[in-house]
Coordinates of C-alpha atoms in Angstrom, one line a residue:
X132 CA 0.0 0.0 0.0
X133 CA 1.5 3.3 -0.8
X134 CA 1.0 5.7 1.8
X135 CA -0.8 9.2 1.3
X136 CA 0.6 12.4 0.5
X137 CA -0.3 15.3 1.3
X138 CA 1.1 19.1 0.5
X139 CA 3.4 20.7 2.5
X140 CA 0.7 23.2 3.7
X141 CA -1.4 20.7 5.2
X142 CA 1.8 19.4 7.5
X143 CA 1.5 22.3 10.1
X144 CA -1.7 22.7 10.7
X145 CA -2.3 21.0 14.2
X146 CA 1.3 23.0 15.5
X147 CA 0.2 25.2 18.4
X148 CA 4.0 26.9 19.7
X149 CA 3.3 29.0 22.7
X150 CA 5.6 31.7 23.3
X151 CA 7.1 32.6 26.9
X152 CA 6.9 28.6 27.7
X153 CA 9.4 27.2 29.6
X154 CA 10.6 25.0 26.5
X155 CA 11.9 27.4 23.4
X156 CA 10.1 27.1 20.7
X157 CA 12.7 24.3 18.8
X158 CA 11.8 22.2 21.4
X159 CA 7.8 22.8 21.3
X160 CA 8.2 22.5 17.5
X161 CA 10.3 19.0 18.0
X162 CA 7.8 17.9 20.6
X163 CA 4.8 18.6 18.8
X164 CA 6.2 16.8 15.2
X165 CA 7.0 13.9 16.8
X166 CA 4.3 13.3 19.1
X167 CA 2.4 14.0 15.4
X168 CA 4.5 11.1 13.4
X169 CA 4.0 8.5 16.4
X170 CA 0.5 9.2 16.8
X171 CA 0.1 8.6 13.2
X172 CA -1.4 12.1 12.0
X173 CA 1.9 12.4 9.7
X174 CA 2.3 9.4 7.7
X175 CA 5.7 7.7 6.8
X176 CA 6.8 9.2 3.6
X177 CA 4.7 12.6 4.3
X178 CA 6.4 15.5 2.5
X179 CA 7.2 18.5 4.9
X180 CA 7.2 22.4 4.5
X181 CA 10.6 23.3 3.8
X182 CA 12.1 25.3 6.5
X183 CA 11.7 28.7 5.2
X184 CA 7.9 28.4 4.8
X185 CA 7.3 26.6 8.1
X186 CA 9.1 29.5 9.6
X187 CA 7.3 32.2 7.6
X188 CA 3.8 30.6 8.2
X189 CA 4.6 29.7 12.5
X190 CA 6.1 33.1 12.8
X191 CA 9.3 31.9 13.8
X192 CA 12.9 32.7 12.9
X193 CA 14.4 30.3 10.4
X194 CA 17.1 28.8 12.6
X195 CA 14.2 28.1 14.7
X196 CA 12.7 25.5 12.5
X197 CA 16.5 24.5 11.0
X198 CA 17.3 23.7 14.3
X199 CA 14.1 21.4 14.9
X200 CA 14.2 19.6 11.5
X201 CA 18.2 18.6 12.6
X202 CA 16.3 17.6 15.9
X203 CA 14.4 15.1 14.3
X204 CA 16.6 13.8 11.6
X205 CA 19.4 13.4 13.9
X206 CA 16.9 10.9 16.1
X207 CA 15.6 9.4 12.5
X208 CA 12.1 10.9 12.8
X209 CA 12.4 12.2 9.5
X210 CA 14.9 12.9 6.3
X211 CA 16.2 15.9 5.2
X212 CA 17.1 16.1 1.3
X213 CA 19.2 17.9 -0.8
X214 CA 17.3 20.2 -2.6
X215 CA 13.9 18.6 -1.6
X216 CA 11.4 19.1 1.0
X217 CA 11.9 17.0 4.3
X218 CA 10.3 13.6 4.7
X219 CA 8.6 11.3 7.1
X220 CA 11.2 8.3 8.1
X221 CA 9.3 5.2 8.1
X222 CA 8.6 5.3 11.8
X223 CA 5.7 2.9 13.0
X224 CA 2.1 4.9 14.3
X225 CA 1.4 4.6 17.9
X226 CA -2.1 3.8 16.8
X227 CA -0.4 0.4 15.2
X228 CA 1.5 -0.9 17.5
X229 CA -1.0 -0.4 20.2
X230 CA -3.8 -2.1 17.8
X231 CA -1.2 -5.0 17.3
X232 CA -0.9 -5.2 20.8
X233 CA -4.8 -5.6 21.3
X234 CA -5.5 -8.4 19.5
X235 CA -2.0 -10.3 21.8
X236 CA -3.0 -12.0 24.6
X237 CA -2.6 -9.3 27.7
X238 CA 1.5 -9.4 28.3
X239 CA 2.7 -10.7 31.9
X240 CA 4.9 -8.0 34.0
X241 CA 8.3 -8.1 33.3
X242 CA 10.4 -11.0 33.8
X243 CA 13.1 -10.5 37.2
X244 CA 15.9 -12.3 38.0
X245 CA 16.3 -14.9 40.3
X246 CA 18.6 -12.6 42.7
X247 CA 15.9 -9.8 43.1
X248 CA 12.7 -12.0 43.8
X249 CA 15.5 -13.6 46.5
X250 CA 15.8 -9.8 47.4
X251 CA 12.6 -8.5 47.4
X252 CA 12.0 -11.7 49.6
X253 CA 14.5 -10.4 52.5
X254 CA 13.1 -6.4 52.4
X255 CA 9.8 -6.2 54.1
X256 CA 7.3 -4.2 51.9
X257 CA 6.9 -1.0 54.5
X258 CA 10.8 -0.6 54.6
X259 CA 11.1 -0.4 50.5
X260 CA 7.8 1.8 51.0
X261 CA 9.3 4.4 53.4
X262 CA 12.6 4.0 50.9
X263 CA 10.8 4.9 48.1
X264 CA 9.0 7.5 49.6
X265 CA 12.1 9.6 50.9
X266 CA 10.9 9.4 54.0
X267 CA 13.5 11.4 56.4
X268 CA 15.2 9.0 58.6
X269 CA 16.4 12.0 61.4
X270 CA 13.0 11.4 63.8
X271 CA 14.0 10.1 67.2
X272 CA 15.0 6.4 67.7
X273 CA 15.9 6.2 63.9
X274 CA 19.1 3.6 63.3
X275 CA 22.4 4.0 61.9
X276 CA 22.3 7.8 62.5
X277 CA 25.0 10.3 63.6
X278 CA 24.3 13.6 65.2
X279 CA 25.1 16.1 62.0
X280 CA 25.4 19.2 64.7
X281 CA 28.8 17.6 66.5
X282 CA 30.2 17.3 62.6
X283 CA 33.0 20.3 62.1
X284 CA 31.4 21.0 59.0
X285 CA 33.7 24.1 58.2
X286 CA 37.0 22.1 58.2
X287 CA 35.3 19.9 56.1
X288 CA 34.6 22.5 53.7
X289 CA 38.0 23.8 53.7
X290 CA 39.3 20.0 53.1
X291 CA 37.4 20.0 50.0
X292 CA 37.7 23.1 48.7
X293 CA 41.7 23.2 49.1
X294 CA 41.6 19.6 47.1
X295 CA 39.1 21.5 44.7
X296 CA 41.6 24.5 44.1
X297 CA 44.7 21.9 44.1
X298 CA 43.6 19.1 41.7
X299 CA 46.0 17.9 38.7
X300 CA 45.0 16.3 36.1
X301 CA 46.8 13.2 37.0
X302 CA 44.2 13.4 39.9
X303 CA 41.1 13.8 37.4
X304 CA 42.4 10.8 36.0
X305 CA 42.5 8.7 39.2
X306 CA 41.7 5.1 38.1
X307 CA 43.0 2.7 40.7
X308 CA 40.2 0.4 41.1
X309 CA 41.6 -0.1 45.3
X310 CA 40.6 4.2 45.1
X311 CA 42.8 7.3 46.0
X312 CA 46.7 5.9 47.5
X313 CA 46.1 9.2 49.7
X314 CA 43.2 8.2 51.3
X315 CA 44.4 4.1 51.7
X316 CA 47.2 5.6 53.6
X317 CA 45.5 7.8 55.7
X318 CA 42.8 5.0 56.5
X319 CA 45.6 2.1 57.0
X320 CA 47.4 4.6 59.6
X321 CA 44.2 4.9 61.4
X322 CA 42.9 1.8 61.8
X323 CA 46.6 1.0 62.6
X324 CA 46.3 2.7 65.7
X325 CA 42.9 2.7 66.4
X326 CA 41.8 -1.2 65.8
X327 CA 45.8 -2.3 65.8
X328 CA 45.3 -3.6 62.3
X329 CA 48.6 -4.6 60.7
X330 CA 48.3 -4.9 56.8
X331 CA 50.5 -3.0 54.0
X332 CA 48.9 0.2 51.7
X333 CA 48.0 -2.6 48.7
X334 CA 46.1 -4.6 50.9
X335 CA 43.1 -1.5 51.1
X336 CA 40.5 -0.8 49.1
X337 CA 38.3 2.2 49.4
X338 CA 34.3 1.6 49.0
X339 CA 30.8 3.1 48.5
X340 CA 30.1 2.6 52.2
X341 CA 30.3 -1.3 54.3
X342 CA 27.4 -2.7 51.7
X343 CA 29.3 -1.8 49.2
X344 CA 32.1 -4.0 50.3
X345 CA 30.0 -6.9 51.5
X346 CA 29.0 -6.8 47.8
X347 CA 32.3 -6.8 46.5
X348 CA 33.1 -9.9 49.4
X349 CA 29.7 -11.6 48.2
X350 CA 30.7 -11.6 44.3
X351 CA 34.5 -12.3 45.1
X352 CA 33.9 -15.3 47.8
X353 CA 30.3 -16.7 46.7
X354 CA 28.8 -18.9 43.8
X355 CA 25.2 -19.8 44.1
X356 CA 24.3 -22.6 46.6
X357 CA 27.5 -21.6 49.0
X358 CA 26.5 -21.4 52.5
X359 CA 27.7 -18.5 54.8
X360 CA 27.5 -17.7 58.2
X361 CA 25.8 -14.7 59.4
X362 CA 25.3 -13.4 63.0
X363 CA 21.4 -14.4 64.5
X364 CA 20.3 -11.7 64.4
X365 CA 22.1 -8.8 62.5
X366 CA 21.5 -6.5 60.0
X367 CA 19.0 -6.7 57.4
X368 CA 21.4 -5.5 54.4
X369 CA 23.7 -8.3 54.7
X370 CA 21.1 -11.1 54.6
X371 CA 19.9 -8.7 51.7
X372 CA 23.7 -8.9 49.8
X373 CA 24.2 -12.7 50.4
X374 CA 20.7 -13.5 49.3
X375 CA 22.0 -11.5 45.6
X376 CA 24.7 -13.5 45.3
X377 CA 22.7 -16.9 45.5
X378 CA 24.2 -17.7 48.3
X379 CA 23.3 -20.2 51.5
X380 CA 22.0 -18.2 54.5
X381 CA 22.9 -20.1 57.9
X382 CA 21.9 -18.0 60.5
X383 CA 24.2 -18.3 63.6
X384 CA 23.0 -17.3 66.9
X385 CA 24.7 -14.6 69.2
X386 CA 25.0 -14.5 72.8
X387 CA 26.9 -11.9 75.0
X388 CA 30.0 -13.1 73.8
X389 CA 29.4 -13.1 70.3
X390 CA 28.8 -15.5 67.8
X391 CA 28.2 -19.1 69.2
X392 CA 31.3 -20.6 66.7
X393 CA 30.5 -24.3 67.9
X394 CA 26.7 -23.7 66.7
X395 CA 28.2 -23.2 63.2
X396 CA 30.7 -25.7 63.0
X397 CA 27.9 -28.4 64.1
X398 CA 25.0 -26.9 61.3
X399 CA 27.5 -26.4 58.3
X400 CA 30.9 -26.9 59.3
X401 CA 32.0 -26.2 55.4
X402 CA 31.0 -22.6 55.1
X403 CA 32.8 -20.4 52.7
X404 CA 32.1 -17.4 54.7
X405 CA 31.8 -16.0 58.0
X406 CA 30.3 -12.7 58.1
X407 CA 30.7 -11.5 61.9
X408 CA 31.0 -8.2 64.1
X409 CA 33.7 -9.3 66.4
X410 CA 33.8 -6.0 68.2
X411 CA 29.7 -4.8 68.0
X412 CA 27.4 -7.4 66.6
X413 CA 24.6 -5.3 65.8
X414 CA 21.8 -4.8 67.1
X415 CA 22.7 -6.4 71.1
X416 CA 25.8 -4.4 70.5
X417 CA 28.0 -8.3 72.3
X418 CA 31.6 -8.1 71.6
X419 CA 33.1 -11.5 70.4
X420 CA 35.5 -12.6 73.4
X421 CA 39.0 -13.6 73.1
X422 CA 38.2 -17.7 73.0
X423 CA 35.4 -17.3 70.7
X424 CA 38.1 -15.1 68.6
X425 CA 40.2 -17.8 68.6
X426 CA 38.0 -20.8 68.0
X427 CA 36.9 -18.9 64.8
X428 CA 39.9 -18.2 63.5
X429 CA 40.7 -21.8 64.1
X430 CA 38.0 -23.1 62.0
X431 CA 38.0 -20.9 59.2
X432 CA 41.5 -22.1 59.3
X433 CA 40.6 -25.7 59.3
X434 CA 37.9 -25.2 56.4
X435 CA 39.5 -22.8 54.1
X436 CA 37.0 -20.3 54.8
X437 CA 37.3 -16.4 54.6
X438 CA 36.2 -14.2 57.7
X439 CA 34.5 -10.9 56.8
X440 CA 35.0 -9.0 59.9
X441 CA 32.4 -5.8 59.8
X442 CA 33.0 -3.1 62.0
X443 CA 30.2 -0.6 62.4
X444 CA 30.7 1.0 65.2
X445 CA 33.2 -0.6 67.0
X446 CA 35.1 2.6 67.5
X447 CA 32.2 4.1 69.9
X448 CA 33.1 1.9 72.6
X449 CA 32.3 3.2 75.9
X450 CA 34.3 1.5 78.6
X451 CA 37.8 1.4 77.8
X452 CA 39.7 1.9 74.1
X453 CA 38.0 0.0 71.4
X454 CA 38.6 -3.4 70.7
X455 CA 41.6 -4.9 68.7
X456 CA 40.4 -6.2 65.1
X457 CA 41.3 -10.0 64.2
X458 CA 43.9 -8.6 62.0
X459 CA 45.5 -7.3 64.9
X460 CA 46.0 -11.0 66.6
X461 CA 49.3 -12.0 66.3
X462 CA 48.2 -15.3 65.3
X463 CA 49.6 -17.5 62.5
X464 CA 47.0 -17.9 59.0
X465 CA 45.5 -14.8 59.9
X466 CA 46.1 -12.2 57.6
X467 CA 45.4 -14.9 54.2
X468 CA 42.1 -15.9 56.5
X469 CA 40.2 -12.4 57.7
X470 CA 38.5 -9.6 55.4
X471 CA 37.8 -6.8 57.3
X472 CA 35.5 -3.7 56.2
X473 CA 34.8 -0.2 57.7
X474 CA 32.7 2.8 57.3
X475 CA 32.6 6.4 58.0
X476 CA 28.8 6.6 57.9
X477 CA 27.9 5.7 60.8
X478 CA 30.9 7.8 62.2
X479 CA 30.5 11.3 59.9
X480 CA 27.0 10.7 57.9
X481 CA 25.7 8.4 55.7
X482 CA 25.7 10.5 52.4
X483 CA 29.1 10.7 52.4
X484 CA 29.2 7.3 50.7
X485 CA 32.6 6.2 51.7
X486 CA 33.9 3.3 53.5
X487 CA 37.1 0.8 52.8
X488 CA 38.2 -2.7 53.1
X489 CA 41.8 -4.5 54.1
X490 CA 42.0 -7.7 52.2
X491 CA 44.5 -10.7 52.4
X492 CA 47.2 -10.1 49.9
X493 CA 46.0 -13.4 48.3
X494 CA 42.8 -11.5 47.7
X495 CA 44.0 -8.4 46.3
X496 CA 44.4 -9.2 42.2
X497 CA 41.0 -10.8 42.3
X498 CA 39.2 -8.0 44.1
X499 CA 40.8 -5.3 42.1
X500 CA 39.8 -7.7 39.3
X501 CA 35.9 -7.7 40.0
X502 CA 36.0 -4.1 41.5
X503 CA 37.3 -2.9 38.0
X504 CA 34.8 -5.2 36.0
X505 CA 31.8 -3.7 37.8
X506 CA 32.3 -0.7 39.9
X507 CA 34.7 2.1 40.8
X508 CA 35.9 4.0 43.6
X509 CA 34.5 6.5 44.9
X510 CA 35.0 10.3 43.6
X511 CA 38.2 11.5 44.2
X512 CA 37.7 14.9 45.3
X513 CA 36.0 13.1 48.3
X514 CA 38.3 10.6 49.0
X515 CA 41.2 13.4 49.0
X516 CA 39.2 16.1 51.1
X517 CA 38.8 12.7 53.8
X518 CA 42.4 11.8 53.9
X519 CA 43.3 15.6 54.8
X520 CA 40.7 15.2 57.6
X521 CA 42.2 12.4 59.0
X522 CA 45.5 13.2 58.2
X523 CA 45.3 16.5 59.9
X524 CA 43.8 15.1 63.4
X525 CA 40.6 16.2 62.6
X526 CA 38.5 12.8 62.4
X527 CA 40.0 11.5 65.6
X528 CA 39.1 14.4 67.7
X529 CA 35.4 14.0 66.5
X530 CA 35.5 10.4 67.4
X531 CA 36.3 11.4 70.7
X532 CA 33.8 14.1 71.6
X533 CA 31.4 11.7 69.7
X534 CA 32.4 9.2 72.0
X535 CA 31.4 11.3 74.7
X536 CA 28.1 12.7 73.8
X537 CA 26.9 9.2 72.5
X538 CA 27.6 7.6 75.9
X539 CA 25.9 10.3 77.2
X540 CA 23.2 9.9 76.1
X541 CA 22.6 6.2 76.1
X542 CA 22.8 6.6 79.9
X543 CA 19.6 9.4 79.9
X544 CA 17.8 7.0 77.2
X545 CA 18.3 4.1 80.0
X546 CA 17.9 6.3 82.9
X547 CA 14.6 7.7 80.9
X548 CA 13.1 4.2 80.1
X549 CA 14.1 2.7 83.5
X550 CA 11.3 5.2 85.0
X551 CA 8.8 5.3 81.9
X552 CA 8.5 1.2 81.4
X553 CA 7.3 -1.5 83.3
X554 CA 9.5 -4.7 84.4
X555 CA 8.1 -6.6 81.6
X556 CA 10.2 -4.5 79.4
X557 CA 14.1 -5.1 79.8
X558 CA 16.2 -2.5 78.2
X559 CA 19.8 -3.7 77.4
X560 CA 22.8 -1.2 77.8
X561 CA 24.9 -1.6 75.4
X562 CA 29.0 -1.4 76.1
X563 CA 29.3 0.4 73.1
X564 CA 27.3 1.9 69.8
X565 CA 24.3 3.8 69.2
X566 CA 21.9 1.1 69.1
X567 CA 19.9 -0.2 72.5
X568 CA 17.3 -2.8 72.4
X569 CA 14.1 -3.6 74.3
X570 CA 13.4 -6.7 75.0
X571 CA 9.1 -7.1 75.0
X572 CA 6.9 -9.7 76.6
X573 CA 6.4 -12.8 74.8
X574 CA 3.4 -12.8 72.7
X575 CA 3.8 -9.0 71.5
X576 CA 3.9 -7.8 68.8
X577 CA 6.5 -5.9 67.6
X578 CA 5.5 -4.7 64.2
X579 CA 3.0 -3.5 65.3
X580 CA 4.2 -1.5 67.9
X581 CA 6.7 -0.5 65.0
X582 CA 3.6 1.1 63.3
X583 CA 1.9 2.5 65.9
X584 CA 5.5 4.5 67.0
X585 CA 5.9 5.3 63.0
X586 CA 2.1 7.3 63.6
X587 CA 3.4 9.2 66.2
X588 CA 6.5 10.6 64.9
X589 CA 8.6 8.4 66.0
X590 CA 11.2 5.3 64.6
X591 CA 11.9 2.0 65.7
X592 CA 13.0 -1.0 64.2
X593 CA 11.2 -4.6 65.3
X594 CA 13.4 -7.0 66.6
X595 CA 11.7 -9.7 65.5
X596 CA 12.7 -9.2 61.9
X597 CA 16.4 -8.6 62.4
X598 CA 17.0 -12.4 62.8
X599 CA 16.9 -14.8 60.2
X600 CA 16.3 -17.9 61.4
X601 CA 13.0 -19.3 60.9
X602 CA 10.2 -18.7 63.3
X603 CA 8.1 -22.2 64.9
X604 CA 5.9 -23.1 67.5
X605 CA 8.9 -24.0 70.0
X606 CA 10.6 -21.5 69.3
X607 CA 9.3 -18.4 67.9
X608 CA 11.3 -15.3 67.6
X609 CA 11.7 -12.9 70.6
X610 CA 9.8 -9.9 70.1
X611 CA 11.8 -6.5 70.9
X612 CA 12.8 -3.0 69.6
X613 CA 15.9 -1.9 68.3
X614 CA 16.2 2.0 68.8
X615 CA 19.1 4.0 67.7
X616 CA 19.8 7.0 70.1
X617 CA 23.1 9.0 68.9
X618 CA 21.6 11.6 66.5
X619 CA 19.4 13.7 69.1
X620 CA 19.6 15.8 71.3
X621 CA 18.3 15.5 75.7
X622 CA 14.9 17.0 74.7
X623 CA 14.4 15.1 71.7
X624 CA 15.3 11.9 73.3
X625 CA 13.1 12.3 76.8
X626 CA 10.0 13.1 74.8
X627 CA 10.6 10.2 72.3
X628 CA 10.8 8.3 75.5
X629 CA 7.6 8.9 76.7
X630 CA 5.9 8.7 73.2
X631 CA 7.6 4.8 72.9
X632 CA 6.1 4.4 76.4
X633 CA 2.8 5.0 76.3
X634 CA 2.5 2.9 72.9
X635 CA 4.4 0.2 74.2
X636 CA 2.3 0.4 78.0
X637 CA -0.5 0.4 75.6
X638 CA -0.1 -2.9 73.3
X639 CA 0.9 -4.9 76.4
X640 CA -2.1 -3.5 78.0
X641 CA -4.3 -4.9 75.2
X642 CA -2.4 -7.8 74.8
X643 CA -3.1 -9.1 78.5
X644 CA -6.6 -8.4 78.0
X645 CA -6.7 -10.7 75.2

């Protein structure tokens, strides 16, 4: 069938260009011909005005309409000729692909991959809900957040804006998939003193946050049906990232001194990873002991595994100087067994983005390897302003007065809740962190309570769901609260405390009644 033609003065007819629109008039012109050639009112092979007399008959300067018809032959929506007035391009109607498509049987929704129906699995629906919705996370009791006023936000800026002023070009061109050597020293040096860490400069890598370099662990250590440890319960995000990867979840519990190693070696003794918080398992903030330490190391030893040792906020340790990292142990195999990852989030704020990782030199080619395949580090500018700030003594006198106003506070939260709760409710003090937990009555329910808080302006997260092991009739999961308290201030923090009291008086209230 050949297709109708119609004269070039016929071809404008349904333009409408408003002048004083927020689009110029190229772009209304581009809009409106192409929404015209997919809707079908301009046929493929329909002759257009030339761009003289479009521009004389719209009103428009020439190089208005030049630069619309190069618009739409440079996407293919029509053809400009020598000599010869424009053409429609042989671009399918709306109208026919959408009639094709009504006489197909109705299409399914997209197709996902196995590793996000395993994700979607792990992320309860109201968390991706309050995600998606941007929902600020800086009401009382929220988790994983740092008090932005203690930050010396000036010397930051001056951090970055000297790197700003001083950058080479051999810096714009930073490629080392391990990130900036500037800030891999600077961090090495720290945790050095801090976490007695003893590795070289080549053995760190610097990463979009801890997730980022469970990730990189997960795709590095893991192929589908491996089985890894994780701590009973923990955090969400790394059931989340080993999940992805296809990966066996064996959920190991944690008592008050850390991860019960004989509990794992007795359910799957042939792990490939151990993914443990040696000096804060989050959220009952227990601090693996010295045997436990030693009986890990032992075993990953014994099956070839790797340890993934993530420390969250094991610098905010509140009685005594934080504890040693298992690359500190002066222990034989250790350095080619233990992976250990940090962050700055939880110490400087989360949109910074940055953390880092100190691998076994084994490890090294083979990280750099899959880092370089899939991501890269992060921007350099950053990475540069953070090594200045820890360089120049900056980051470990915030730690310290951060230190001080966290413990601080945990005592008033305790102190608070002590007087606003009943026995039934058991707070635990934790040694060290920002995180506290409340332990509820059996039989309530947590996400509930969760809900009811989330009403009143105020955060929590349910205990219940931070473990992984599977819930039965013997045993069914403790119900609790996990409630972060670093990021606000006395005020904040005693009327939070009475708004999570009443709600939680109330649902054990009702619950009894039942």
């Amino acid at each position: 069938m050949v297709p109708a033609r119609s004269t070039p003065h016929a071809a404008h007819a349904f333009l409408r260009l408003q002048r004083g629109a927020p689009a110029t008039l190229a772009a209304q012109l581009v809009e409106q011909l192409r929404r015209a050639v997919l809707d079908g009112v301009l046929q493929p092979d329909h002759l257009l005005p030339s761009s003289r007399e479009l521009a004389r008959e719209l009103g428009v300067s020439r190089n208005t309409a030049v630069a619309a018809y190069e618009a739409l032959a440079a996407d293919g929506t029509i053809v400009i000729r020598p000599r010869r007035a424009p053409v429609v391009a042989l671009v399918p109607a709306r109208a026919g692909w959408q009639g094709a498509a009504r006489v197909q049987p109705a299409a399914a929704a997209p197709r996902t991959s196995k590793s996000a129906r395993r994700l979607s699995a792990v992320v309860p629906p109201d968390k991706l809900d309050a995600l998606l919705g941007s929902r600020a996370r800086s009401r009382p009791f929220g988790v994983g957040l740092p008090d932005l006023e203690l930050l010396p936000w000036r010397i930051l800026e001056r951090c970055l804006a000297r790197r700003v002023r001083s950058m080479s070009a051999a810096d714009a061109l930073d490629h080392d998939p391990r990130g900036a050597p500037l800030l891999r020293r600077a961090v090495l040096h720290h945790v050095a003193v801090a976490r007695g860490v003893r590795a070289t400069v080549d053995q760190v890598f610097i990463t979009e946050g801890s997730l980022a370099a469970v990730d990189l662990c997960c795709r590095v250590l893991l192929d589908p049906g491996d089985a890894a440890w994780v701590e009973d319960p923990g955090p969400l995000a790394l059931r989340a990232a080993v999940r992805m990867a296809g990966a066996r979840l064996i959920p190991i519990p944690v008592d008050e001194d850390g991860l019960r190693v004989h509990v794992g070696v007795r359910r799957v003794p042939h792990a490939r990873v151990a993914f443990v918080s040696p000096a804060y398992a989050f959220p009952s903030g227990a601090r693996l002991t010295l045997p436990r330490r030693i009986e890990l190391l032992s075993w990953a030893a014994k099956a070839g595994a790797v340890i993934v040792e993530i420390d969250y906020e094991g610098e905010l340790r509140f009685d005594g100087s934080p504890l040693p990292s298992l690359l500190g142990l002066d222990l034989e195999g250790v350095k080619d067994r233990v992976i250990h990852v940090g962050t700055f989030s939880r110490s400087l704020f989360p949109g910074l983005r940055l953390g880092f990782m100190i691998v076994p030199p084994a490890l090294v080619r083979a990280v750099a390897a899959v880092r370089a395949a899939s991501t890269r580090a992060p921007p350099y500018l950053l990475q540069a302003a953070l090594a200045d700030f820890i360089d120049e003594g900056h980051f470990a006198r915030h730690l310290r007065k951060l230190k001080q106003a966290t413990r601080h506070r945990r005592d008033l939260l305790l102190a608070e809740l002590g007087l606003l709760l009943p026995s039934a409710v058991r707070a635990r003090a934790p040694a060290g962190g920002s995180v506290l937990t409340l332990d509820l009555p059996a039989g309530s329910d947590d996400v509930a309570i969760v809900q009811a808080l989330a009403a009143r302006g105020v955060d929590a997260l349910p205990l219940s769901r931070s473990t992984a092991a599977r819930a039965s009739a013997r045993a069914p999961r403790a119900p609790g609260l996990i409630l972060g308290f670093g990021a606000h201030s006395e005020g904040v923090l005693r009327d939070a405390a009475r708004t999570l009291a009443a709600v939680v008086v109330g649902a054990i209230g009702a619950g009894e009644a039942r």
